[in-house]
Coordinates of C-alpha atoms and ligand atoms in Angstrom, one line a residue:
X1 CA 8.6 -32.6 -2.2
X2 CA 9.9 -35.6 -0.4
X3 CA 13.6 -35.5 0.5
X4 CA 16.2 -36.6 -2.1
X5 CA 19.1 -39.1 -1.8
X6 CA 21.3 -38.5 1.3
X7 CA 24.0 -40.5 -0.4
X8 CA 24.2 -38.3 -3.5
X9 CA 23.6 -35.2 -1.4
X10 CA 26.9 -35.9 0.4
X11 CA 28.9 -36.5 -2.7
X12 CA 30.9 -33.5 -4.1
X13 CA 30.7 -32.8 -7.8
X14 CA 34.0 -33.4 -9.7
X15 CA 36.4 -30.5 -8.8
X16 CA 38.2 -30.8 -12.1
X17 CA 35.0 -30.6 -14.1
X18 CA 33.7 -27.7 -11.9
X19 CA 36.9 -25.6 -12.3
X20 CA 37.0 -26.3 -16.0
X21 CA 33.3 -25.3 -16.4
X22 CA 33.9 -22.1 -14.5
X23 CA 36.9 -21.2 -16.7
X24 CA 34.8 -21.9 -19.8
X25 CA 32.0 -19.6 -18.4
X26 CA 34.5 -16.9 -17.7
X27 CA 35.9 -17.2 -21.2
X28 CA 32.4 -17.1 -22.7
X29 CA 31.7 -13.9 -20.7
X30 CA 34.7 -12.3 -22.5
X31 CA 37.5 -12.8 -19.9
X32 CA 40.9 -13.8 -21.1
X33 CA 41.2 -17.2 -19.3
X34 CA 43.4 -20.1 -20.2
X35 CA 42.2 -23.3 -18.7
X36 CA 44.8 -25.8 -17.6
X37 CA 42.2 -27.4 -15.4
X38 CA 40.8 -30.2 -17.4
X39 CA 42.1 -33.6 -18.4
X40 CA 41.2 -33.5 -22.0
X41 CA 43.8 -33.9 -24.7
X42 CA 43.9 -30.9 -27.1
X43 CA 44.3 -33.3 -30.0
X44 CA 41.5 -34.7 -32.3
X45 CA 40.9 -38.4 -32.3
X46 CA 43.1 -40.1 -34.9
X47 CA 41.4 -40.1 -38.3
X48 CA 41.6 -43.9 -38.8
X49 CA 39.6 -44.4 -35.5
X50 CA 37.0 -41.8 -36.6
X51 CA 36.7 -43.4 -40.0
X52 CA 36.1 -46.9 -38.5
X53 CA 33.3 -45.5 -36.3
X54 CA 31.7 -43.6 -39.2
X55 CA 31.8 -46.8 -41.3
X56 CA 30.3 -48.8 -38.4
X57 CA 27.4 -46.3 -38.2
X58 CA 26.9 -46.2 -41.9
X59 CA 26.8 -50.0 -42.1
X60 CA 24.0 -50.1 -39.5
X61 CA 26.0 -50.9 -36.5
X62 CA 23.7 -48.7 -34.4
X63 CA 21.7 -51.3 -32.4
X64 CA 22.3 -52.8 -29.0
X65 CA 25.7 -54.5 -29.3
X66 CA 25.9 -58.2 -28.6
X67 CA 27.3 -59.5 -26.4
X68 CA 26.4 -56.5 -24.4
X69 CA 29.5 -56.8 -22.3
X70 CA 31.6 -56.3 -25.5
X71 CA 31.5 -57.6 -29.1
X72 CA 33.9 -60.3 -30.1
X73 CA 36.2 -58.0 -32.2
X74 CA 36.4 -55.5 -29.3
X75 CA 37.1 -58.2 -26.7
X76 CA 39.6 -60.0 -29.0
X77 CA 41.4 -56.6 -29.4
X78 CA 41.6 -56.1 -25.6
X79 CA 42.8 -59.7 -25.2
X80 CA 45.6 -59.1 -27.7
X81 CA 46.6 -55.7 -26.2
X82 CA 46.7 -57.3 -22.6
X83 CA 48.9 -60.1 -24.0
X84 CA 51.2 -57.6 -25.7
X85 CA 51.6 -55.4 -22.7
X86 CA 51.5 -57.9 -19.8
X87 CA 52.5 -61.3 -21.3
X88 CA 49.4 -62.7 -19.8
X89 CA 46.6 -64.4 -21.9
X90 CA 43.3 -63.5 -20.4
X91 CA 39.9 -65.0 -21.4
X92 CA 36.9 -63.2 -22.9
X93 CA 35.1 -63.9 -19.5
X94 CA 37.7 -61.7 -17.8
X95 CA 36.8 -58.5 -19.8
X96 CA 33.9 -56.0 -19.9
X97 CA 33.7 -53.0 -22.2
X98 CA 32.4 -49.9 -20.3
X99 CA 31.3 -46.4 -21.1
X100 CA 34.6 -44.8 -20.0
X101 CA 37.3 -45.5 -17.5
X102 CA 35.4 -43.9 -14.7
X103 CA 32.4 -46.2 -15.0
X104 CA 34.9 -49.1 -15.2
X105 CA 36.2 -48.1 -11.7
X106 CA 32.6 -47.8 -10.4
X107 CA 31.7 -51.2 -11.7
X108 CA 34.8 -52.7 -10.1
X109 CA 34.1 -51.2 -6.8
X110 CA 30.3 -52.1 -6.9
X111 CA 31.3 -55.6 -7.8
X112 CA 33.5 -56.1 -4.8
X113 CA 32.2 -54.0 -1.9
X114 CA 29.7 -54.7 0.8
X115 CA 28.6 -51.9 3.2
X116 CA 31.5 -50.9 5.5
X117 CA 34.2 -52.4 3.4
X118 CA 37.3 -50.2 3.4
X119 CA 39.3 -49.2 0.3
X120 CA 42.7 -47.7 0.5
X121 CA 43.5 -44.9 -1.9
X122 CA 46.8 -43.0 -2.3
X123 CA 46.8 -39.3 -1.7
X124 CA 47.1 -37.0 -3.7
X125 CA 44.3 -38.9 -5.4
X126 CA 42.4 -38.4 -8.6
X127 CA 39.3 -36.5 -7.4
X128 CA 36.8 -39.2 -8.3
X129 CA 38.1 -42.2 -6.3
X130 CA 36.7 -41.3 -2.8
X131 CA 33.2 -40.5 -4.1
X132 CA 33.2 -43.6 -6.3
X133 CA 34.1 -45.8 -3.2
X134 CA 31.2 -44.2 -1.2
X135 CA 28.7 -44.5 -4.1
X136 CA 29.6 -48.2 -4.2
X137 CA 28.9 -48.6 -0.5
X138 CA 32.4 -48.6 0.8
X139 CA 34.5 -46.5 3.1
X140 CA 37.4 -44.5 1.5
X141 CA 40.6 -44.6 3.6
X142 CA 43.4 -42.2 2.5
X143 CA 47.0 -43.2 2.6
X144 CA 48.8 -39.8 2.6
X145 CA 52.0 -39.8 0.4
X146 CA 54.7 -37.4 1.4
X147 CA 55.0 -34.3 -0.7
X148 CA 58.6 -33.9 0.5
X149 CA 59.6 -37.4 -0.7
X150 CA 58.0 -37.0 -4.2
X151 CA 54.9 -38.8 -3.1
X152 CA 56.7 -42.2 -2.7
X153 CA 54.6 -45.3 -1.9
X154 CA 55.9 -47.6 0.8
X155 CA 54.7 -50.8 2.4
X156 CA 54.9 -49.1 5.9
X157 CA 52.4 -46.4 4.8
X158 CA 50.0 -49.0 3.3
X159 CA 50.3 -51.4 6.2
X160 CA 49.5 -48.6 8.7
X161 CA 46.0 -48.2 7.2
X162 CA 45.0 -51.9 6.7
X163 CA 42.3 -53.2 9.0
X164 CA 40.2 -56.3 9.1
X165 CA 37.7 -54.4 6.8
X166 CA 40.2 -53.5 4.1
X167 CA 39.1 -54.9 0.8
X168 CA 41.2 -53.2 -1.8
X169 CA 43.9 -50.7 -2.7
X170 CA 43.5 -48.3 -5.6
X171 CA 46.6 -47.5 -7.5
X172 CA 47.1 -45.1 -10.5
X173 CA 50.2 -45.3 -12.5
X174 CA 51.1 -42.9 -14.1
X175 CA 49.4 -40.8 -11.5
X176 CA 46.8 -38.1 -12.0
X177 CA 47.6 -35.5 -10.4
X178 CA 51.3 -36.1 -9.6
X179 CA 52.7 -37.5 -12.8
X180 CA 54.6 -40.1 -10.8
X181 CA 55.1 -43.6 -12.3
X182 CA 55.2 -46.5 -9.8
X183 CA 58.8 -47.8 -9.5
X184 CA 59.8 -51.4 -9.1
X185 CA 60.1 -50.9 -5.4
X186 CA 56.7 -49.3 -5.1
X187 CA 55.0 -52.2 -7.1
X188 CA 56.8 -54.7 -4.8
X189 CA 55.4 -52.9 -1.7
X190 CA 51.9 -53.0 -3.2
X191 CA 52.2 -56.6 -4.2
X192 CA 53.5 -57.6 -0.8
X193 CA 50.7 -55.9 1.1
X194 CA 48.0 -57.2 -1.3
X195 CA 49.3 -60.8 -0.9
X196 CA 49.8 -60.4 2.9
X197 CA 46.3 -59.2 3.6
X198 CA 44.5 -60.9 0.7
X199 CA 43.4 -57.6 -0.9
X200 CA 42.3 -56.7 -4.4
X201 CA 44.2 -54.0 -6.2
X202 CA 42.4 -51.7 -8.6
X203 CA 45.1 -50.7 -11.0
X204 CA 44.2 -47.7 -13.0
X205 CA 46.2 -47.7 -16.2
X206 CA 44.5 -45.0 -18.2
X207 CA 47.8 -43.2 -18.7
X208 CA 50.1 -46.2 -19.2
X209 CA 51.1 -45.2 -22.8
X210 CA 52.1 -41.7 -21.8
X211 CA 55.5 -42.3 -20.2
X212 CA 58.6 -40.1 -20.4
X213 CA 62.3 -40.8 -20.2
X214 CA 63.1 -44.4 -19.3
X215 CA 60.1 -44.9 -17.0
X216 CA 58.3 -48.2 -17.5
X217 CA 54.7 -49.2 -16.8
X218 CA 54.9 -52.4 -14.7
X219 CA 52.1 -54.9 -15.4
X220 CA 50.6 -55.8 -12.0
X221 CA 48.6 -58.6 -13.5
X222 CA 51.9 -60.5 -14.1
X223 CA 53.3 -60.1 -10.6
X224 CA 53.4 -63.0 -8.2
X225 CA 50.1 -63.8 -6.6
X226 CA 48.3 -60.9 -8.5
X227 CA 46.5 -62.7 -11.3
X228 CA 43.2 -63.1 -9.4
X229 CA 43.4 -60.0 -7.3
X230 CA 44.3 -57.4 -9.9
X231 CA 41.5 -55.4 -11.5
X232 CA 42.9 -53.5 -14.5
X233 CA 41.1 -50.4 -15.5
X234 CA 41.8 -49.0 -18.9
X235 CA 40.3 -47.1 -21.8
X236 CA 40.9 -45.0 -24.8
X237 CA 40.3 -41.5 -23.3
X238 CA 43.8 -40.3 -22.7
X239 CA 46.2 -42.2 -25.0
X240 CA 44.0 -41.9 -28.1
X241 CA 42.4 -38.5 -27.4
X242 CA 38.9 -40.0 -27.1
X243 CA 37.6 -38.5 -23.9
X244 CA 34.2 -37.8 -25.5
X245 CA 33.7 -41.3 -26.9
X246 CA 33.3 -42.8 -23.3
X247 CA 35.2 -46.0 -23.9
X248 CA 36.9 -48.0 -21.2
X249 CA 37.2 -51.6 -20.0
X250 CA 38.0 -53.8 -17.1
X251 CA 40.2 -56.9 -17.0
X252 CA 39.6 -58.9 -13.9
X253 CA 38.5 -62.2 -12.4
X254 CA 35.5 -63.8 -14.2
X255 CA 33.4 -63.7 -11.1
X256 CA 33.8 -59.9 -10.8
X257 CA 33.1 -59.4 -14.5
X258 CA 29.9 -61.5 -14.1
X259 CA 28.7 -59.1 -11.5
X260 CA 29.8 -56.1 -13.4
X261 CA 27.9 -57.4 -16.5
X262 CA 24.8 -57.8 -14.3
X263 CA 25.0 -54.1 -13.2
X264 CA 25.6 -53.1 -16.8
X265 CA 22.5 -55.1 -17.9
X266 CA 20.3 -53.3 -15.4
X267 CA 21.7 -49.8 -15.9
X268 CA 23.7 -48.6 -19.0
X269 CA 23.2 -51.9 -20.9
X270 CA 26.6 -51.5 -22.7
X271 CA 29.0 -49.1 -24.3
X272 CA 28.0 -47.6 -27.6
X273 CA 27.8 -50.2 -30.5
X274 CA 30.1 -48.2 -32.9
X275 CA 32.4 -47.5 -29.9
X276 CA 33.2 -51.2 -29.8
X277 CA 34.4 -50.8 -33.5
X278 CA 36.5 -47.8 -32.3
X279 CA 38.2 -50.0 -29.7
X280 CA 39.3 -52.5 -32.4
X281 CA 40.5 -49.7 -34.7
X282 CA 42.5 -48.1 -31.9
X283 CA 44.1 -51.1 -30.3
X284 CA 44.7 -53.1 -33.5
X285 CA 45.6 -50.1 -35.7
X286 CA 48.8 -48.2 -36.1
X287 CA 50.2 -46.8 -32.9
X288 CA 52.2 -43.8 -34.3
X289 CA 49.3 -41.5 -33.3
X290 CA 49.9 -42.3 -29.6
X291 CA 53.6 -41.9 -30.0
X292 CA 53.1 -38.5 -31.7
X293 CA 50.9 -37.2 -28.9
X294 CA 53.3 -38.6 -26.2
X295 CA 56.2 -36.8 -27.9
X296 CA 54.2 -33.5 -27.9
X297 CA 53.4 -33.9 -24.1
X298 CA 57.1 -34.6 -23.6
X299 CA 58.1 -31.4 -25.4
X300 CA 55.6 -29.4 -23.4
X301 CA 56.8 -31.0 -20.1
X302 CA 60.5 -30.1 -21.0
X303 CA 59.5 -26.5 -21.7
X304 CA 57.0 -26.0 -18.8
X305 CA 58.9 -27.6 -15.8
X306 CA 62.0 -25.4 -16.0
X307 CA 59.9 -22.3 -16.9
X308 CA 57.7 -22.9 -13.8
X309 CA 60.7 -23.5 -11.7
X310 CA 62.2 -20.2 -12.7
X311 CA 59.3 -18.4 -11.2
X312 CA 60.0 -17.3 -7.7
X313 CA 57.6 -19.1 -5.4
X314 CA 57.0 -22.2 -7.5
X315 CA 58.6 -25.6 -7.2
X316 CA 57.7 -28.1 -9.9
X317 CA 58.8 -31.8 -10.0
X318 CA 59.7 -33.2 -13.4
X319 CA 56.8 -35.6 -14.2
X320 CA 57.4 -39.2 -15.3
X321 CA 54.1 -39.8 -17.1
X322 CA 50.6 -38.6 -17.9
X323 CA 50.0 -34.9 -18.7
X324 CA 49.6 -33.0 -15.5
X325 CA 52.1 -30.8 -13.6
X326 CA 51.6 -30.5 -9.9
X327 CA 53.7 -27.5 -8.8
X328 CA 54.0 -26.5 -5.2
X329 CA 53.5 -22.8 -4.2
X330 CA 56.3 -22.3 -1.7
X331 CA 56.2 -18.6 -0.8
X332 CA 52.6 -18.0 0.2
X333 CA 50.6 -18.8 3.3
X334 CA 47.4 -19.1 1.1
X335 CA 45.7 -22.5 0.8
X336 CA 45.3 -24.0 -2.7
X337 CA 41.7 -22.9 -3.0
X338 CA 42.8 -19.3 -2.5
X339 CA 45.8 -19.7 -4.7
X340 CA 43.6 -21.2 -7.5
X341 CA 41.2 -18.3 -7.1
X342 CA 43.9 -15.6 -7.3
X343 CA 45.5 -17.4 -10.2
X344 CA 42.2 -17.6 -12.0
X345 CA 41.7 -13.9 -11.4
X346 CA 45.0 -13.5 -13.2
X347 CA 43.6 -15.5 -16.2
X348 CA 44.8 -19.1 -15.6
X349 CA 42.6 -21.9 -14.4
X350 CA 44.3 -24.6 -12.4
X351 CA 42.8 -27.2 -10.1
X352 CA 43.5 -26.6 -6.4
X353 CA 45.6 -29.3 -4.8
X354 CA 43.1 -29.8 -1.9
X355 CA 40.7 -31.3 -4.5
X356 CA 43.1 -34.3 -4.6
X357 CA 43.1 -34.6 -0.8
X358 CA 44.9 -32.9 2.1
X359 CA 48.4 -34.1 0.9
X360 CA 47.8 -32.0 -2.3
X361 CA 47.4 -28.8 -0.2
X362 CA 49.9 -26.1 -1.3
X363 CA 49.8 -27.4 -5.0
X364 CA 47.9 -26.6 -8.1
X365 CA 47.4 -29.1 -10.9
X366 CA 48.0 -27.8 -14.5
X367 CA 47.2 -29.9 -17.5
X368 CA 49.7 -29.8 -20.3
X369 CA 47.2 -31.4 -22.7
X370 CA 46.9 -27.8 -23.8
X371 CA 48.2 -26.1 -26.9
X372 CA 51.8 -24.9 -26.5
X373 CA 50.9 -21.2 -27.3
X374 CA 48.3 -21.3 -24.5
X375 CA 50.9 -22.8 -22.2
X376 CA 53.3 -19.9 -23.0
X377 CA 50.6 -17.3 -22.3
X378 CA 49.7 -19.0 -19.1
X379 CA 53.3 -18.9 -18.0
X380 CA 53.5 -15.2 -18.6
X381 CA 50.4 -14.7 -16.5
X382 CA 51.8 -17.0 -13.7
X383 CA 55.1 -15.1 -13.7
X384 CA 53.2 -11.9 -13.0
X385 CA 50.8 -13.2 -10.3
X386 CA 52.7 -15.8 -8.3
X387 CA 55.2 -13.3 -6.7
X388 CA 52.2 -11.3 -5.4
X389 CA 50.4 -14.2 -3.7
Ligands
PLP401 N1 41.3 -42.6 -14.1 C1 42.1 -41.5 -14.0 C2 43.3 -41.6 -13.2 C3 41.7 -40.4 -14.7 O1 42.5 -39.3 -14.6 C4 40.5 -40.4 -15.5 C5 40.1 -39.2 -16.2 O2 40.5 -38.0 -15.9 C6 39.8 -41.5 -15.5 C7 40.2 -42.7 -14.8 C8 38.5 -41.6 -16.2 O3 38.6 -41.8 -17.6 P1 37.4 -41.7 -18.6 O4 37.3 -40.3 -19.1 O5 37.6 -42.8 -19.6 O6 36.2 -42.0 -17.8

């Protein structure tokens, strides 16, 4: 057999999916394993969104959608949502509907990168960013955020990594895995650096509706000088419990959208036709479902964070958004891969911090998008195993 792709050969599989698959396999083999490794809400998709998609299918909406980059009702719903949340009126030519947020990120990168272009990402980083940059022909460059300063972003840290080849900065807020929400000062630092060095900012807003306390999601699109350089990545997966539907979108400059549409037309064609209907139902429909889920995550956070902190050997920051806890294991010399393995042996699957880059070492990521009774059982198991690490 001829050799296969070197590029794909060098790309790791997603660590979160791998740990979750392993936990599911152990469970299927009869082990008592609670998986806190995935990023999948434990809620069903709200009924009114399901019904809209069923109705679309029954009325024959099962063909290639037109326009392929997004039907008019779906695009109109995204325009209205963007205006509500950012105060900016975007045009239909600034939007493409994608099969999921991850593909939206890939399209954005593929649309802007030439071989050798560098992209800054903030560590701890969601596992897929560096591989996605490489797949799109770019060079991933880590900006390590300090664990002892609650992973705070500063202009100095960003500036130190900018070179003449830097094309973009990738920012996630709220962050997976740290649960941090970018503050006004952090957004100012990103805006300053982007404007100073003429950089794009890929702004991943998948968790923007899952905010706690008085944290606010700041609209980068509306910041000075950012209208043409911001690439908003969004989707229905997290806020509407629709991970399996594979629905996302990009809001960006029309030239980038044109290139992304070309890549779509030669690869996936489009998102699913009835999925376009689900976008309209989700964004234009009642939002109490989102608030109910947010409230549930908040209650779990308020229960889990103090309980984890009461275990000797764990320090857990109080997260500001999203649904991941990122506790640090303070009294062991083990690395996060070994910690994850020992914790899994004790019946709890968490994602090792190293999967999110070297600044995640010493941490595990636990998803609280998990039923409360499972979280309670996981805590009992952690209380037993952590002191033995
Ligand atoms: N961006 C972040 C920060 C994520 O955590 C995820 C999924 O875990 C995605 C994007 C991808 O979302 P989707 O499932 O819609 O592809």
